[in-house]
Amino acid sequence: MRTNAEEIISGVYLIGGPGITSADDAAIYLIDFAGTLVLIDAGAGKSFSQIVRNIEMLGLNPANLSHLILTHCHIDHIGSAPFFNESYGTKILIHELDAKAVENGDSLKTAANWYGTTFPPTAVDQKLKGERETLKFGLEELHCLHTPGHTPGSISLYLDREGKRVLFGQDIHGPFHRDFGSDIDAWKKSMQNLLALDADILCEGHFGIFQPKERVRGYIERYLEEYE
Ligand SMILES: [Zn+2]
Ligand SMILES: [Zn+2]
């Protein structure tokens, strides 16, 4: 058996998304914190078993999936969340401003209607609040930054490991739509906050992985210029 999963830096993997799992999945990232596994986003919902297989093929145990952090409430990012929770007791985290859409299975706010599908009302175990929350895993920290714009409760995450700063910025490119509660002014401020992180690697939701630093900066600045 082979896997298309990709190790980005030690213990940080791209395990799902177009070309790896289902074409309608946004990118799915996995961080191994010395055996405790954290998932960032969960795909559109049809590729749960494929995601699990990819984790197993990396030699990791899906039963150790302790946290699933959702970058925002859209179906291509949250679809398999209920399956992880039911199968492994994985805790679901999302910013409080996007939590209601998940809890209510809101087909407009989750964009499930755009995808011709539905999302069941799903309990959130931990709501991230305010500008920043830091989650500790052993000696390491995973930083969750509130980066509203695409949706009111969009977050970006970063991890410092082995001298590199890895930024997980899923839908930082937009799009912006009234149904999503998008806010371009808030987004511009969010992007300035991300630029200030000076990240070495950007793990995007739909356009792949960008490095080094100059390409991360260039990617964000290119979108900012479009909305001058
Ligand atoms: Zn989105
Ligand atoms: Zn997306």
PDB file of C-alpha atoms and ligand atoms in Angstrom:
ATOM      1  CA  MET A   1       0.000   0.000   0.000  1.00  0.00           C
ATOM      2  CA  ARG A   2       1.154   3.495  -0.661  1.00  0.00           C
ATOM      3  CA  THR A   3      -0.015   6.847   0.512  1.00  0.00           C
ATOM      4  CA  ASN A   4      -0.015  10.234  -1.146  1.00  0.00           C
ATOM      5  CA  ALA A   5       0.328  11.847   2.261  1.00  0.00           C
ATOM      6  CA  GLU A   6       3.254  14.206   2.476  1.00  0.00           C
ATOM      7  CA  GLU A   7       5.511  15.075   5.410  1.00  0.00           C
ATOM      8  CA  ILE A   8       6.005  18.844   5.459  1.00  0.00           C
ATOM      9  CA  ILE A   9       8.418  19.007   8.378  1.00  0.00           C
ATOM     10  CA  SER A  10       9.045  16.376  11.006  1.00  0.00           C
ATOM     11  CA  GLY A  11       5.682  15.182  12.358  1.00  0.00           C
ATOM     12  CA  VAL A  12       3.589  17.590  10.276  1.00  0.00           C
ATOM     13  CA  TYR A  13       1.715  15.999   7.403  1.00  0.00           C
ATOM     14  CA  LEU A  14      -0.652  16.826   4.576  1.00  0.00           C
ATOM     15  CA  ILE A  15      -2.996  13.825   4.703  1.00  0.00           C
ATOM     16  CA  GLY A  16      -6.016  14.898   2.677  1.00  0.00           C
ATOM     17  CA  GLY A  17      -7.264  17.174  -0.068  1.00  0.00           C
ATOM     18  CA  PRO A  18      -7.538  17.031  -3.857  1.00  0.00           C
ATOM     19  CA  GLY A  19      -5.193  14.410  -5.313  1.00  0.00           C
ATOM     20  CA  ILE A  20      -4.902  12.690  -1.922  1.00  0.00           C
ATOM     21  CA  THR A  21      -8.458  12.021  -0.775  1.00  0.00           C
ATOM     22  CA  SER A  22     -11.562  13.513  -2.407  1.00  0.00           C
ATOM     23  CA  ALA A  23     -11.517  16.364  -4.940  1.00  0.00           C
ATOM     24  CA  ASP A  24     -14.027  18.328  -2.855  1.00  0.00           C
ATOM     25  CA  ASP A  25     -11.918  18.121   0.332  1.00  0.00           C
ATOM     26  CA  ALA A  26      -9.970  21.174   1.402  1.00  0.00           C
ATOM     27  CA  ALA A  27      -6.483  20.339   2.644  1.00  0.00           C
ATOM     28  CA  ILE A  28      -6.290  18.238   5.813  1.00  0.00           C
ATOM     29  CA  TYR A  29      -3.204  18.558   7.989  1.00  0.00           C
ATOM     30  CA  LEU A  30      -2.036  16.342  10.828  1.00  0.00           C
ATOM     31  CA  ILE A  31       0.398  17.243  13.594  1.00  0.00           C
ATOM     32  CA  ASP A  32       2.019  14.526  15.682  1.00  0.00           C
ATOM     33  CA  PHE A  33       2.815  15.848  19.168  1.00  0.00           C
ATOM     34  CA  ALA A  34       4.848  12.900  20.472  1.00  0.00           C
ATOM     35  CA  GLY A  35       2.002  10.470  19.830  1.00  0.00           C
ATOM     36  CA  THR A  36      -0.899  12.833  20.520  1.00  0.00           C
ATOM     37  CA  LEU A  37      -2.433  13.597  17.147  1.00  0.00           C
ATOM     38  CA  VAL A  38      -4.063  16.880  16.171  1.00  0.00           C
ATOM     39  CA  LEU A  39      -6.012  17.250  12.970  1.00  0.00           C
ATOM     40  CA  ILE A  40      -6.523  20.591  11.250  1.00  0.00           C
ATOM     41  CA  ASP A  41      -9.758  20.405   9.239  1.00  0.00           C
ATOM     42  CA  ALA A  42     -11.578  17.276   8.155  1.00  0.00           C
ATOM     43  CA  GLY A  43     -12.504  17.405   4.456  1.00  0.00           C
ATOM     44  CA  ALA A  44     -15.984  17.501   2.940  1.00  0.00           C
ATOM     45  CA  GLY A  45     -17.296  14.319   4.572  1.00  0.00           C
ATOM     46  CA  LYS A  46     -17.001  11.501   2.048  1.00  0.00           C
ATOM     47  CA  SER A  47     -13.390  10.509   2.639  1.00  0.00           C
ATOM     48  CA  PHE A  48     -13.348   9.674   6.357  1.00  0.00           C
ATOM     49  CA  SER A  49     -12.113   6.106   5.839  1.00  0.00           C
ATOM     50  CA  GLN A  50      -9.452   7.264   3.376  1.00  0.00           C
ATOM     51  CA  ILE A  51      -8.188   9.858   5.847  1.00  0.00           C
ATOM     52  CA  VAL A  52      -8.011   7.191   8.541  1.00  0.00           C
ATOM     53  CA  ARG A  53      -6.109   4.867   6.200  1.00  0.00           C
ATOM     54  CA  ASN A  54      -3.640   7.635   5.387  1.00  0.00           C
ATOM     55  CA  ILE A  55      -2.998   8.167   9.091  1.00  0.00           C
ATOM     56  CA  GLU A  56      -2.433   4.440   9.583  1.00  0.00           C
ATOM     57  CA  MET A  57      -0.090   4.265   6.608  1.00  0.00           C
ATOM     58  CA  LEU A  58       2.099   6.881   8.274  1.00  0.00           C
ATOM     59  CA  GLY A  59       2.472   4.406  11.125  1.00  0.00           C
ATOM     60  CA  LEU A  60       0.244   6.476  13.414  1.00  0.00           C
ATOM     61  CA  ASN A  61      -2.773   5.328  15.397  1.00  0.00           C
ATOM     62  CA  PRO A  62      -6.034   7.209  14.650  1.00  0.00           C
ATOM     63  CA  ALA A  63      -7.247   6.293  18.146  1.00  0.00           C
ATOM     64  CA  ASN A  64      -4.753   8.931  19.332  1.00  0.00           C
ATOM     65  CA  LEU A  65      -6.569  11.745  17.481  1.00  0.00           C
ATOM     66  CA  SER A  66      -7.257  13.964  20.463  1.00  0.00           C
ATOM     67  CA  HIS A  67      -8.215  17.266  18.817  1.00  0.00           C
ATOM     68  CA  LEU A  68      -9.795  18.290  15.521  1.00  0.00           C
ATOM     69  CA  ILE A  69      -9.379  22.012  15.043  1.00  0.00           C
ATOM     70  CA  LEU A  70     -11.678  23.514  12.418  1.00  0.00           C
ATOM     71  CA  THR A  71     -10.310  26.631  10.721  1.00  0.00           C
ATOM     72  CA  HIS A  72     -13.862  27.759   9.939  1.00  0.00           C
ATOM     73  CA  CYS A  73     -17.367  26.415   9.425  1.00  0.00           C
ATOM     74  CA  HIS A  74     -17.385  25.490   5.713  1.00  0.00           C
ATOM     75  CA  ILE A  75     -18.384  21.999   4.641  1.00  0.00           C
ATOM     76  CA  ASP A  76     -15.171  21.284   2.689  1.00  0.00           C
ATOM     77  CA  HIS A  77     -13.317  21.708   6.013  1.00  0.00           C
ATOM     78  CA  ILE A  78     -15.760  20.242   8.558  1.00  0.00           C
ATOM     79  CA  GLY A  79     -17.515  17.385   6.697  1.00  0.00           C
ATOM     80  CA  SER A  80     -15.925  14.416   8.487  1.00  0.00           C
ATOM     81  CA  ALA A  81     -15.846  16.064  11.919  1.00  0.00           C
ATOM     82  CA  PRO A  82     -18.791  14.038  13.325  1.00  0.00           C
ATOM     83  CA  PHE A  83     -17.153  10.760  12.217  1.00  0.00           C
ATOM     84  CA  PHE A  84     -13.913  11.529  14.060  1.00  0.00           C
ATOM     85  CA  ASN A  85     -15.838  12.477  17.160  1.00  0.00           C
ATOM     86  CA  GLU A  86     -17.979   9.314  17.064  1.00  0.00           C
ATOM     87  CA  SER A  87     -15.157   6.920  16.186  1.00  0.00           C
ATOM     88  CA  TYR A  88     -12.310   8.198  18.362  1.00  0.00           C
ATOM     89  CA  GLY A  89     -13.851  10.711  20.765  1.00  0.00           C
ATOM     90  CA  THR A  90     -11.811  13.406  19.008  1.00  0.00           C
ATOM     91  CA  LYS A  91     -12.629  16.808  20.503  1.00  0.00           C
ATOM     92  CA  ILE A  92     -13.985  19.339  18.023  1.00  0.00           C
ATOM     93  CA  LEU A  93     -12.680  22.895  18.345  1.00  0.00           C
ATOM     94  CA  ILE A  94     -13.757  25.965  16.389  1.00  0.00           C
ATOM     95  CA  HIS A  95     -13.857  29.701  17.050  1.00  0.00           C
ATOM     96  CA  GLU A  96     -16.994  30.733  18.892  1.00  0.00           C
ATOM     97  CA  LEU A  97     -18.080  33.015  16.019  1.00  0.00           C
ATOM     98  CA  ASP A  98     -18.282  30.043  13.622  1.00  0.00           C
ATOM     99  CA  ALA A  99     -19.514  27.491  16.171  1.00  0.00           C
ATOM    100  CA  LYS A 100     -23.244  28.042  15.712  1.00  0.00           C
ATOM    101  CA  ALA A 101     -23.190  27.008  12.049  1.00  0.00           C
ATOM    102  CA  VAL A 102     -21.654  23.662  13.079  1.00  0.00           C
ATOM    103  CA  GLU A 103     -23.953  23.179  16.068  1.00  0.00           C
ATOM    104  CA  ASN A 104     -27.043  23.942  13.982  1.00  0.00           C
ATOM    105  CA  GLY A 105     -25.937  22.191  10.792  1.00  0.00           C
ATOM    106  CA  ASP A 106     -26.746  25.471   9.039  1.00  0.00           C
ATOM    107  CA  SER A 107     -26.734  24.632   5.316  1.00  0.00           C
ATOM    108  CA  LEU A 108     -26.227  28.253   4.228  1.00  0.00           C
ATOM    109  CA  LYS A 109     -23.465  29.182   6.693  1.00  0.00           C
ATOM    110  CA  THR A 110     -21.623  25.856   6.225  1.00  0.00           C
ATOM    111  CA  ALA A 111     -22.059  26.262   2.440  1.00  0.00           C
ATOM    112  CA  ALA A 112     -23.388  22.666   2.383  1.00  0.00           C
ATOM    113  CA  ASN A 113     -26.101  23.864  -0.011  1.00  0.00           C
ATOM    114  CA  TRP A 114     -23.390  25.049  -2.473  1.00  0.00           C
ATOM    115  CA  TYR A 115     -21.990  21.537  -2.425  1.00  0.00           C
ATOM    116  CA  GLY A 116     -25.420  19.921  -2.794  1.00  0.00           C
ATOM    117  CA  THR A 117     -25.079  18.161   0.531  1.00  0.00           C
ATOM    118  CA  THR A 118     -26.034  18.506   4.192  1.00  0.00           C
ATOM    119  CA  PHE A 119     -24.174  18.672   7.490  1.00  0.00           C
ATOM    120  CA  PRO A 120     -25.766  17.247  10.647  1.00  0.00           C
ATOM    121  CA  PRO A 121     -26.002  19.436  13.770  1.00  0.00           C
ATOM    122  CA  THR A 122     -22.758  18.610  15.590  1.00  0.00           C
ATOM    123  CA  ALA A 123     -21.652  19.443  19.121  1.00  0.00           C
ATOM    124  CA  VAL A 124     -18.545  21.581  19.578  1.00  0.00           C
ATOM    125  CA  ASP A 125     -16.332  20.526  22.505  1.00  0.00           C
ATOM    126  CA  GLN A 126     -14.296  23.694  22.825  1.00  0.00           C
ATOM    127  CA  LYS A 127     -15.003  27.159  21.466  1.00  0.00           C
ATOM    128  CA  LEU A 128     -11.960  29.298  20.822  1.00  0.00           C
ATOM    129  CA  LYS A 129     -12.457  32.831  22.049  1.00  0.00           C
ATOM    130  CA  GLY A 130     -10.949  36.236  21.429  1.00  0.00           C
ATOM    131  CA  GLU A 131      -7.868  37.121  19.395  1.00  0.00           C
ATOM    132  CA  ARG A 132      -5.633  34.202  20.291  1.00  0.00           C
ATOM    133  CA  GLU A 133      -5.647  30.928  22.161  1.00  0.00           C
ATOM    134  CA  THR A 134      -2.622  28.770  22.738  1.00  0.00           C
ATOM    135  CA  LEU A 135      -3.020  25.014  23.104  1.00  0.00           C
ATOM    136  CA  LYS A 136      -0.236  23.138  24.853  1.00  0.00           C
ATOM    137  CA  PHE A 137       0.827  19.655  23.799  1.00  0.00           C
ATOM    138  CA  GLY A 138       3.707  18.407  25.892  1.00  0.00           C
ATOM    139  CA  LEU A 139       6.412  21.047  25.640  1.00  0.00           C
ATOM    140  CA  GLU A 140       5.077  22.469  22.387  1.00  0.00           C
ATOM    141  CA  GLU A 141       2.449  25.100  21.706  1.00  0.00           C
ATOM    142  CA  LEU A 142      -0.066  25.372  18.918  1.00  0.00           C
ATOM    143  CA  HIS A 143      -1.225  28.942  18.481  1.00  0.00           C
ATOM    144  CA  CYS A 144      -4.749  29.660  17.215  1.00  0.00           C
ATOM    145  CA  LEU A 145      -5.180  33.190  15.873  1.00  0.00           C
ATOM    146  CA  HIS A 146      -8.539  34.720  15.114  1.00  0.00           C
ATOM    147  CA  THR A 147      -8.280  35.849  11.475  1.00  0.00           C
ATOM    148  CA  PRO A 148     -11.813  36.928  10.496  1.00  0.00           C
ATOM    149  CA  GLY A 149     -12.616  37.920   6.920  1.00  0.00           C
ATOM    150  CA  HIS A 150     -13.666  34.888   4.888  1.00  0.00           C
ATOM    151  CA  THR A 151     -16.027  34.040   7.775  1.00  0.00           C
ATOM    152  CA  PRO A 152     -16.459  35.794  11.146  1.00  0.00           C
ATOM    153  CA  GLY A 153     -14.845  32.917  13.054  1.00  0.00           C
ATOM    154  CA  SER A 154     -11.994  32.009  10.695  1.00  0.00           C
ATOM    155  CA  ILE A 155      -8.761  31.125  12.448  1.00  0.00           C
ATOM    156  CA  SER A 156      -5.195  30.504  11.344  1.00  0.00           C
ATOM    157  CA  LEU A 157      -2.774  28.393  13.345  1.00  0.00           C
ATOM    158  CA  TYR A 158       0.955  28.293  13.694  1.00  0.00           C
ATOM    159  CA  LEU A 159       3.512  25.968  15.161  1.00  0.00           C
ATOM    160  CA  ASP A 160       7.222  26.572  15.785  1.00  0.00           C
ATOM    161  CA  ARG A 161       9.161  23.353  15.344  1.00  0.00           C
ATOM    162  CA  GLU A 162      12.790  22.643  14.485  1.00  0.00           C
ATOM    163  CA  GLY A 163      13.510  26.321  13.925  1.00  0.00           C
ATOM    164  CA  LYS A 164      10.700  26.704  11.403  1.00  0.00           C
ATOM    165  CA  ARG A 165       7.405  28.512  11.783  1.00  0.00           C
ATOM    166  CA  VAL A 166       4.595  26.632  10.043  1.00  0.00           C
ATOM    167  CA  LEU A 167       1.416  28.607   9.361  1.00  0.00           C
ATOM    168  CA  PHE A 168      -1.870  26.866   8.645  1.00  0.00           C
ATOM    169  CA  GLY A 169      -3.974  29.428   6.783  1.00  0.00           C
ATOM    170  CA  GLN A 170      -6.756  27.553   5.087  1.00  0.00           C
ATOM    171  CA  ASP A 171      -9.071  29.944   3.251  1.00  0.00           C
ATOM    172  CA  ILE A 172      -7.043  33.091   3.737  1.00  0.00           C
ATOM    173  CA  HIS A 173      -7.525  33.818   0.021  1.00  0.00           C
ATOM    174  CA  GLY A 174     -11.328  34.126   0.471  1.00  0.00           C
ATOM    175  CA  PRO A 175     -13.669  34.017  -1.331  1.00  0.00           C
ATOM    176  CA  PHE A 176     -15.897  36.660   0.217  1.00  0.00           C
ATOM    177  CA  HIS A 177     -19.638  36.345   0.182  1.00  0.00           C
ATOM    178  CA  ARG A 178     -22.585  37.825   2.031  1.00  0.00           C
ATOM    179  CA  ASP A 179     -23.889  34.354   2.935  1.00  0.00           C
ATOM    180  CA  PHE A 180     -20.579  33.624   4.690  1.00  0.00           C
ATOM    181  CA  GLY A 181     -20.657  36.856   6.713  1.00  0.00           C
ATOM    182  CA  SER A 182     -17.433  37.896   4.967  1.00  0.00           C
ATOM    183  CA  ASP A 183     -15.768  41.172   5.917  1.00  0.00           C
ATOM    184  CA  ILE A 184     -12.996  42.502   3.655  1.00  0.00           C
ATOM    185  CA  ASP A 185     -11.796  45.175   6.083  1.00  0.00           C
ATOM    186  CA  ALA A 186     -11.450  42.612   8.863  1.00  0.00           C
ATOM    187  CA  TRP A 187      -9.691  40.306   6.393  1.00  0.00           C
ATOM    188  CA  LYS A 188      -7.091  42.966   5.486  1.00  0.00           C
ATOM    189  CA  LYS A 189      -6.249  43.385   9.153  1.00  0.00           C
ATOM    190  CA  SER A 190      -6.065  39.600   9.577  1.00  0.00           C
ATOM    191  CA  MET A 191      -3.636  39.327   6.658  1.00  0.00           C
ATOM    192  CA  GLN A 192      -1.410  42.011   8.192  1.00  0.00           C
ATOM    193  CA  ASN A 193      -1.355  39.931  11.390  1.00  0.00           C
ATOM    194  CA  LEU A 194      -0.327  36.873   9.398  1.00  0.00           C
ATOM    195  CA  LEU A 195       2.407  38.788   7.554  1.00  0.00           C
ATOM    196  CA  ALA A 196       3.762  39.887  10.945  1.00  0.00           C
ATOM    197  CA  LEU A 197       4.275  36.229  11.895  1.00  0.00           C
ATOM    198  CA  ASP A 198       7.002  36.000   9.225  1.00  0.00           C
ATOM    199  CA  ALA A 199       6.231  32.301   8.729  1.00  0.00           C
ATOM    200  CA  ASP A 200       8.634  29.977   6.915  1.00  0.00           C
ATOM    201  CA  ILE A 201       5.955  27.664   5.525  1.00  0.00           C
ATOM    202  CA  LEU A 202       2.319  28.311   4.627  1.00  0.00           C
ATOM    203  CA  CYS A 203      -0.053  25.343   4.524  1.00  0.00           C
ATOM    204  CA  GLU A 204      -3.005  26.612   2.512  1.00  0.00           C
ATOM    205  CA  GLY A 205      -6.460  25.082   2.201  1.00  0.00           C
ATOM    206  CA  HIS A 206      -6.881  24.880  -1.559  1.00  0.00           C
ATOM    207  CA  PHE A 207      -3.605  25.934  -3.198  1.00  0.00           C
ATOM    208  CA  GLY A 208      -0.948  23.816  -1.566  1.00  0.00           C
ATOM    209  CA  ILE A 209       2.128  24.485   0.513  1.00  0.00           C
ATOM    210  CA  PHE A 210       4.322  27.545   0.101  1.00  0.00           C
ATOM    211  CA  GLN A 211       7.901  28.029   1.234  1.00  0.00           C
ATOM    212  CA  PRO A 212      10.316  29.655   1.942  1.00  0.00           C
ATOM    213  CA  LYS A 213       9.443  32.885   3.758  1.00  0.00           C
ATOM    214  CA  GLU A 214       9.520  35.038   0.621  1.00  0.00           C
ATOM    215  CA  ARG A 215       6.914  32.871  -1.094  1.00  0.00           C
ATOM    216  CA  VAL A 216       4.654  32.901   1.983  1.00  0.00           C
ATOM    217  CA  ARG A 217       4.821  36.683   2.089  1.00  0.00           C
ATOM    218  CA  GLY A 218       4.348  36.927  -1.684  1.00  0.00           C
ATOM    219  CA  TYR A 219       1.261  34.718  -1.567  1.00  0.00           C
ATOM    220  CA  ILE A 220      -0.482  36.831   1.074  1.00  0.00           C
ATOM    221  CA  GLU A 221       0.550  40.147  -0.484  1.00  0.00           C
ATOM    222  CA  ARG A 222      -0.737  39.104  -3.901  1.00  0.00           C
ATOM    223  CA  TYR A 223      -4.240  38.640  -2.474  1.00  0.00           C
ATOM    224  CA  LEU A 224      -4.023  41.896  -0.538  1.00  0.00           C
ATOM    225  CA  GLU A 225      -3.188  43.746  -3.762  1.00  0.00           C
ATOM    226  CA  GLU A 226      -6.298  42.325  -5.424  1.00  0.00           C
ATOM    227  CA  TYR A 227      -8.485  44.052  -2.837  1.00  0.00           C
ATOM    228  CA  GLU A 228      -6.638  47.408  -2.664  1.00  0.00           C
TER     229      GLU A 228
HETATM  230 ZN    ZN B   1     -14.226  28.463   3.360  1.00  0.00          ZN
HETATM  231 ZN    ZN B   2     -12.362  26.073   1.700  1.00  0.00          ZN
END
